[in-house]
Short mmCIF file of C-alpha atoms in Angstrom, two decimals:
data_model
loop_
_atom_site.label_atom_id
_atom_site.label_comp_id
_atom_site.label_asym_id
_atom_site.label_seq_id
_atom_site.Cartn_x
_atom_site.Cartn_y
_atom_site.Cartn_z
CA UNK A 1 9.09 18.81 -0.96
CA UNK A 2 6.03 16.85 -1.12
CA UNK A 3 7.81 13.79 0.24
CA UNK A 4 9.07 16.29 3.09
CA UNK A 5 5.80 17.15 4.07
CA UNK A 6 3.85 14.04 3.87
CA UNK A 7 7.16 12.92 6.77
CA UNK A 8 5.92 16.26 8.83
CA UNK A 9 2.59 15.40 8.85
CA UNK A 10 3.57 11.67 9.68
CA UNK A 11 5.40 12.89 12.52
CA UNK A 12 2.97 15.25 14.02
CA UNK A 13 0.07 12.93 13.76
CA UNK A 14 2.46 10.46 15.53
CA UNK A 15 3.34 12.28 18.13
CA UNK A 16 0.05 13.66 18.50
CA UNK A 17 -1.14 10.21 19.33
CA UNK A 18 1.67 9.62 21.46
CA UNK A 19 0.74 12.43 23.79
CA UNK A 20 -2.71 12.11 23.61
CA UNK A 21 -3.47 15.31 21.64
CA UNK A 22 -6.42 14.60 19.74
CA UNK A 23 -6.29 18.02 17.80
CA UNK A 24 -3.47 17.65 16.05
CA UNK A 25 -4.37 13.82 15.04
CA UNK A 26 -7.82 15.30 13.16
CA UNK A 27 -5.31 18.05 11.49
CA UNK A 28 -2.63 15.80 10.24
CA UNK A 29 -4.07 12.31 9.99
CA UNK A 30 -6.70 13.79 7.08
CA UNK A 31 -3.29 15.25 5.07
CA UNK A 32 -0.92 12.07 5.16
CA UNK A 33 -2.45 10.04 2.05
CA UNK A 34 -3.07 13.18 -0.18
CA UNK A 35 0.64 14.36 0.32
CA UNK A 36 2.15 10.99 -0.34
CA UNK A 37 -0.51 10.09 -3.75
CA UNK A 38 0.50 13.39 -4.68
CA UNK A 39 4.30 12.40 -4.17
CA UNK A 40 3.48 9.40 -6.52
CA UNK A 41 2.06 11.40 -9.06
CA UNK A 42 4.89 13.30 -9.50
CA UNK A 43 6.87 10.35 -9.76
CA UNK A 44 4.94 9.07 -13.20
CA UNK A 45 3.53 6.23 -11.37
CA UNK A 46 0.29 4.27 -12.52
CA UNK A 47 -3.22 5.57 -11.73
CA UNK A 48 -3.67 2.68 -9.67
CA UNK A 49 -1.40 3.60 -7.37
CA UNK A 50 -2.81 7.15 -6.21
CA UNK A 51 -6.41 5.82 -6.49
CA UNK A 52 -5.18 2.86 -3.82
CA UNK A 53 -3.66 6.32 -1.99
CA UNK A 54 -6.47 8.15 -2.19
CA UNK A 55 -9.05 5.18 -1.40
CA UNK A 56 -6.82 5.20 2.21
CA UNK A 57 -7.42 9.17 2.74
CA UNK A 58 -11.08 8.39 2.61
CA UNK A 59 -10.65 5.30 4.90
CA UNK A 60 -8.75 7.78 7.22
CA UNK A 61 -11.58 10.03 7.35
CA UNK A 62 -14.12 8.49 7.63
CA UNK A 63 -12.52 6.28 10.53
CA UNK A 64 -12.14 9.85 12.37
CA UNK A 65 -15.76 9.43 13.74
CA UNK A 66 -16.62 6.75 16.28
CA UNK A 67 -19.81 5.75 14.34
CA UNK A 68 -20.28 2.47 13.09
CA UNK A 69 -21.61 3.37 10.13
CA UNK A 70 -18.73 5.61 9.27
CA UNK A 71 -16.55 2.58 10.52
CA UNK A 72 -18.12 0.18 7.74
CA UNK A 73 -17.91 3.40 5.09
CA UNK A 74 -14.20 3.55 5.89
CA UNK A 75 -13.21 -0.35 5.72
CA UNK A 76 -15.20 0.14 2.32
CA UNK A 77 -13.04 2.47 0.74
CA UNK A 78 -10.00 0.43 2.13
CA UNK A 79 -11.20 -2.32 0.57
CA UNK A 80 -11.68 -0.47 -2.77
CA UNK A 81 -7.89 0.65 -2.42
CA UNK A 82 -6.92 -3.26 -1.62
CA UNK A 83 -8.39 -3.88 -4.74
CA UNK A 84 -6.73 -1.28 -6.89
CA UNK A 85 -3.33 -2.53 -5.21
CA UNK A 86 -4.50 -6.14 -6.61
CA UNK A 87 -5.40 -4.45 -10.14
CA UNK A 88 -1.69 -2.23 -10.20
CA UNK A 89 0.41 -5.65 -8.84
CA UNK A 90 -1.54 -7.61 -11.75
CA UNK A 91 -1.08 -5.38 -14.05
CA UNK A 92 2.63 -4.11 -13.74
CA UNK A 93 3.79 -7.02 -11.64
CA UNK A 94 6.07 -10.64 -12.77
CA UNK A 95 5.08 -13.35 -10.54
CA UNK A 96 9.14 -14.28 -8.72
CA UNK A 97 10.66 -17.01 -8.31
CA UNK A 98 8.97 -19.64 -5.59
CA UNK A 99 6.39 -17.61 -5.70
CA UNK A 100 3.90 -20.78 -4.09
CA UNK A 101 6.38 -20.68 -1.13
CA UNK A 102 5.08 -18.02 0.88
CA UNK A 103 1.30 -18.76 0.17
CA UNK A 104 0.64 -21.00 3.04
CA UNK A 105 2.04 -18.75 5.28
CA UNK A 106 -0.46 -15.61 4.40
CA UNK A 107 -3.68 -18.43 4.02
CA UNK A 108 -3.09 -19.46 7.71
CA UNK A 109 -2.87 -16.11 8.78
CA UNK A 110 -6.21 -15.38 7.18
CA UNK A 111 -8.02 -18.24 8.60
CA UNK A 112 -6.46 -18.08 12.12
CA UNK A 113 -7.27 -14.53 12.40
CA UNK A 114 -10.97 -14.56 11.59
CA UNK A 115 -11.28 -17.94 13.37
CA UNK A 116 -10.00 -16.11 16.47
CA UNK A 117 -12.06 -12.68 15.76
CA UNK A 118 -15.16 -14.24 14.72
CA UNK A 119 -16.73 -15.09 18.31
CA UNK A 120 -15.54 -11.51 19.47
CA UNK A 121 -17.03 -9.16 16.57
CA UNK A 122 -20.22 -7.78 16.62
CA UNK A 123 -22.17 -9.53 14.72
CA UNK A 124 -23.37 -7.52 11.99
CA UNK A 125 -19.63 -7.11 11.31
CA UNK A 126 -18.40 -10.88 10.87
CA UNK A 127 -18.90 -11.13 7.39
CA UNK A 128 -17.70 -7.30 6.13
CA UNK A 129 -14.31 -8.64 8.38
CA UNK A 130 -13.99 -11.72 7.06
CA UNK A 131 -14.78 -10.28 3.62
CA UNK A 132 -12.39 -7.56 3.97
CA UNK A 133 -9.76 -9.89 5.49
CA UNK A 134 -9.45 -11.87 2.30
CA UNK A 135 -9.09 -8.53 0.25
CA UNK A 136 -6.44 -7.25 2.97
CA UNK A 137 -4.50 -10.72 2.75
CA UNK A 138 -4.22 -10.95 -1.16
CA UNK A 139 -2.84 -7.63 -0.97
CA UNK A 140 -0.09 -8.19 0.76
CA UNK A 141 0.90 -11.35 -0.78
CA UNK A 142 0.51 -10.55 -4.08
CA UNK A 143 2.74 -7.07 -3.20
CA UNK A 144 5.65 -9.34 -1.87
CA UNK A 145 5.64 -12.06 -4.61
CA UNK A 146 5.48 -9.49 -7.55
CA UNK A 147 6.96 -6.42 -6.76
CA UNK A 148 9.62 -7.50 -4.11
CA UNK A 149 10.78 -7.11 -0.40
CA UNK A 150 10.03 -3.74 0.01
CA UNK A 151 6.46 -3.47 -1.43
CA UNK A 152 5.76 -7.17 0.75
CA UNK A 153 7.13 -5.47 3.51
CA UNK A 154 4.40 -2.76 3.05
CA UNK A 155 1.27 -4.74 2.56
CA UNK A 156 2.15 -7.27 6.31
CA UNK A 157 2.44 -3.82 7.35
CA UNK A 158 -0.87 -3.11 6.63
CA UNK A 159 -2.35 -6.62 7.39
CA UNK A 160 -0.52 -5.73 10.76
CA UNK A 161 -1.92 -2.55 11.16
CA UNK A 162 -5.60 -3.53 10.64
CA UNK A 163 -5.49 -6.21 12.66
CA UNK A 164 -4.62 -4.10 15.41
CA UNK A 165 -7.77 -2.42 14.58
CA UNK A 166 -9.75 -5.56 14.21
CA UNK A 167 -8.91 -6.73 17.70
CA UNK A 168 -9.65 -3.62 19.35
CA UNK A 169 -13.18 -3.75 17.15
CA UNK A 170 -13.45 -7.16 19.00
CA UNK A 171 -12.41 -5.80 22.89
CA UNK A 172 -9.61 -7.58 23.07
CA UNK A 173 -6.42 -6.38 25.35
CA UNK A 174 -4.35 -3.74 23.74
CA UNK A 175 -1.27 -2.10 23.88
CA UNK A 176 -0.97 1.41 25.50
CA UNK A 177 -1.70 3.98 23.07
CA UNK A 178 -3.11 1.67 20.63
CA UNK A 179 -4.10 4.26 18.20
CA UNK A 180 -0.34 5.09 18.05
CA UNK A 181 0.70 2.37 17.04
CA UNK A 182 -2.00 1.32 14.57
CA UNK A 183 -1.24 4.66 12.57
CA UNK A 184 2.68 3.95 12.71
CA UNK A 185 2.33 0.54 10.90
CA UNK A 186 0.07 2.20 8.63
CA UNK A 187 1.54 5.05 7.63
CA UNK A 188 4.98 2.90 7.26
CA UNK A 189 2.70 0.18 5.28
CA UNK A 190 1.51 2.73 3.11
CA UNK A 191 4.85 4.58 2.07
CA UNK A 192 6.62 1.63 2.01
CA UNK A 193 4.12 0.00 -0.61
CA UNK A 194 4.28 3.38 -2.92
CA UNK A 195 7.97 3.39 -2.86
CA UNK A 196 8.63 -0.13 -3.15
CA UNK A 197 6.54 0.48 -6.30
CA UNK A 198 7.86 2.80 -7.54
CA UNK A 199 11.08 1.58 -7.09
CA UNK A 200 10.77 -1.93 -8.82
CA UNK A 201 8.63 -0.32 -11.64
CA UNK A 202 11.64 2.19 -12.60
CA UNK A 203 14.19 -0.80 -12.39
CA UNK A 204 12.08 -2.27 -15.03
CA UNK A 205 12.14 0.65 -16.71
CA UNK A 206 15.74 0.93 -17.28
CA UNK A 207 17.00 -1.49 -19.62
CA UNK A 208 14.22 -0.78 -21.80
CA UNK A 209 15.04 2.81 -21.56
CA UNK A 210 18.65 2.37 -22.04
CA UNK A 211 17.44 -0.15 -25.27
CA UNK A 212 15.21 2.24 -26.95
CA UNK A 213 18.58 4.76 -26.51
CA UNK A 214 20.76 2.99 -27.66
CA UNK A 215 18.38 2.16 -30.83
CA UNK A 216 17.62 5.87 -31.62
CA UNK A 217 21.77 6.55 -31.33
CA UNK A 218 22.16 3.74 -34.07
CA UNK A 219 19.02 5.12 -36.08
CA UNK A 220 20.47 8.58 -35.84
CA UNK A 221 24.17 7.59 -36.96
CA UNK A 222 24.54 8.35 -40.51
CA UNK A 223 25.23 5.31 -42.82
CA UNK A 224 27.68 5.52 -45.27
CA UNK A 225 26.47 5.90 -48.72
CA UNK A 226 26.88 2.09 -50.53
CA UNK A 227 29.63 2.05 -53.26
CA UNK A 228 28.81 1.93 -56.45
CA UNK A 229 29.90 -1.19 -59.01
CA UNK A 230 29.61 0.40 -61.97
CA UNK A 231 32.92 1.64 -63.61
#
């Protein structure tokens, strides 16, 4: 149910944007990340993982007003939920194999990306970009190399979604619509990262479950009684 309506508010803040009905973006946007932290929390994921969720509501909205102090506010709590990703992917994540491999990739992204920005951006927003930017990048590597395809998939999601935002920030050319499709990446970058984790985190549950099962079957069998040697 909650997974339900965290795809109904997806897909009325999407077509909201689509049409240009700014009414029903302010209603729905403001719901996605409570409905799909709550979804996680009914799942038995970590703590991490909501407080990442709920660290993007408050990015969401605060980035409702045009302000740029609410702008810098909202990229704030991003960042804080960047950083409880890092902590949850630390924490429950194995580092795979060639794990090096796609780590030049994700560095040139960072530096190309500010290097282009920079000149563009206002300038008391450089450094909270570039700053942010690193944040943003680790995330999504470290989601791919420890928790898998699905989960990576999620966080270049995100690093696709905000720099959408960053370019517009800078006045560069954008698509038509652009809000559209800034939300679609992240709403997709978001779900994707709480079910990829939730997926590889119950896959690593299972053999340990199934272990500690099969261990309390043997504990519970009854042993027969030892024989005795004496005549």
């Amino acid at each position: 149910m909650l997974l339900a309506c965290f795809a109904a508010a997806a897909l009325t803040d999407l077509v909201s944007l689509a049409v240009g009905f700014d009414g029903g973006h302010v209603v729905a946007k403001p719901l996605l990340m409570p409905l799909l932290a709550a979804w996680a929390a009914a799942r038995d994921t970590p703590r991490l993982l909501v407080a990442a969720l709920l660290c993007g509501w408050g990015g969401d909205v605060l980035l409702l007003s045009d302000s740029d102090r609410a702008f810098v506010a909202g990229m704030a709590s991003f960042a804080a939920g960047h950083v409880c990703y890092l902590a949850l992917f630390g924490r429950h994540g194995t580092p795979r194999a060639r794990a090096l491999v796609p780590a030049p990739v994700y560095a040139l992204t960072l530096v190309t990306t500010v290097a282009l920005l920079w000149p563009d951006l206002p300038a008391d927003l450089r450094v909270p970009v570039a700053g942010y930017s690193v944040l943003l990048v680790a995330m999504a590597y470290t989601a791919g190399v420890r928790f898998g395809l699905v989960t990576g998939l999620g966080g270049a999601l995100f690093l696709l979604s905000d720099t959408l935002i960053a370019t517009g920030v800078a006045h560069w050319p954008q698509l038509p619509r652009p809000d559209f499709w800034i939300m679609l990446t992240y709403v997709a970058a978001q779900f994707l990262l709480a079910s990829g984790t939730r997926r590889a985190l119950e896959a690593r549950r299972g053999p340990l479950t199934t272990y500690g099962e099969v261990r309390s079957t043997q504990d519970a069998t009854p042993r027969p009684a030892p024989r005795s040697t004496t005549p």
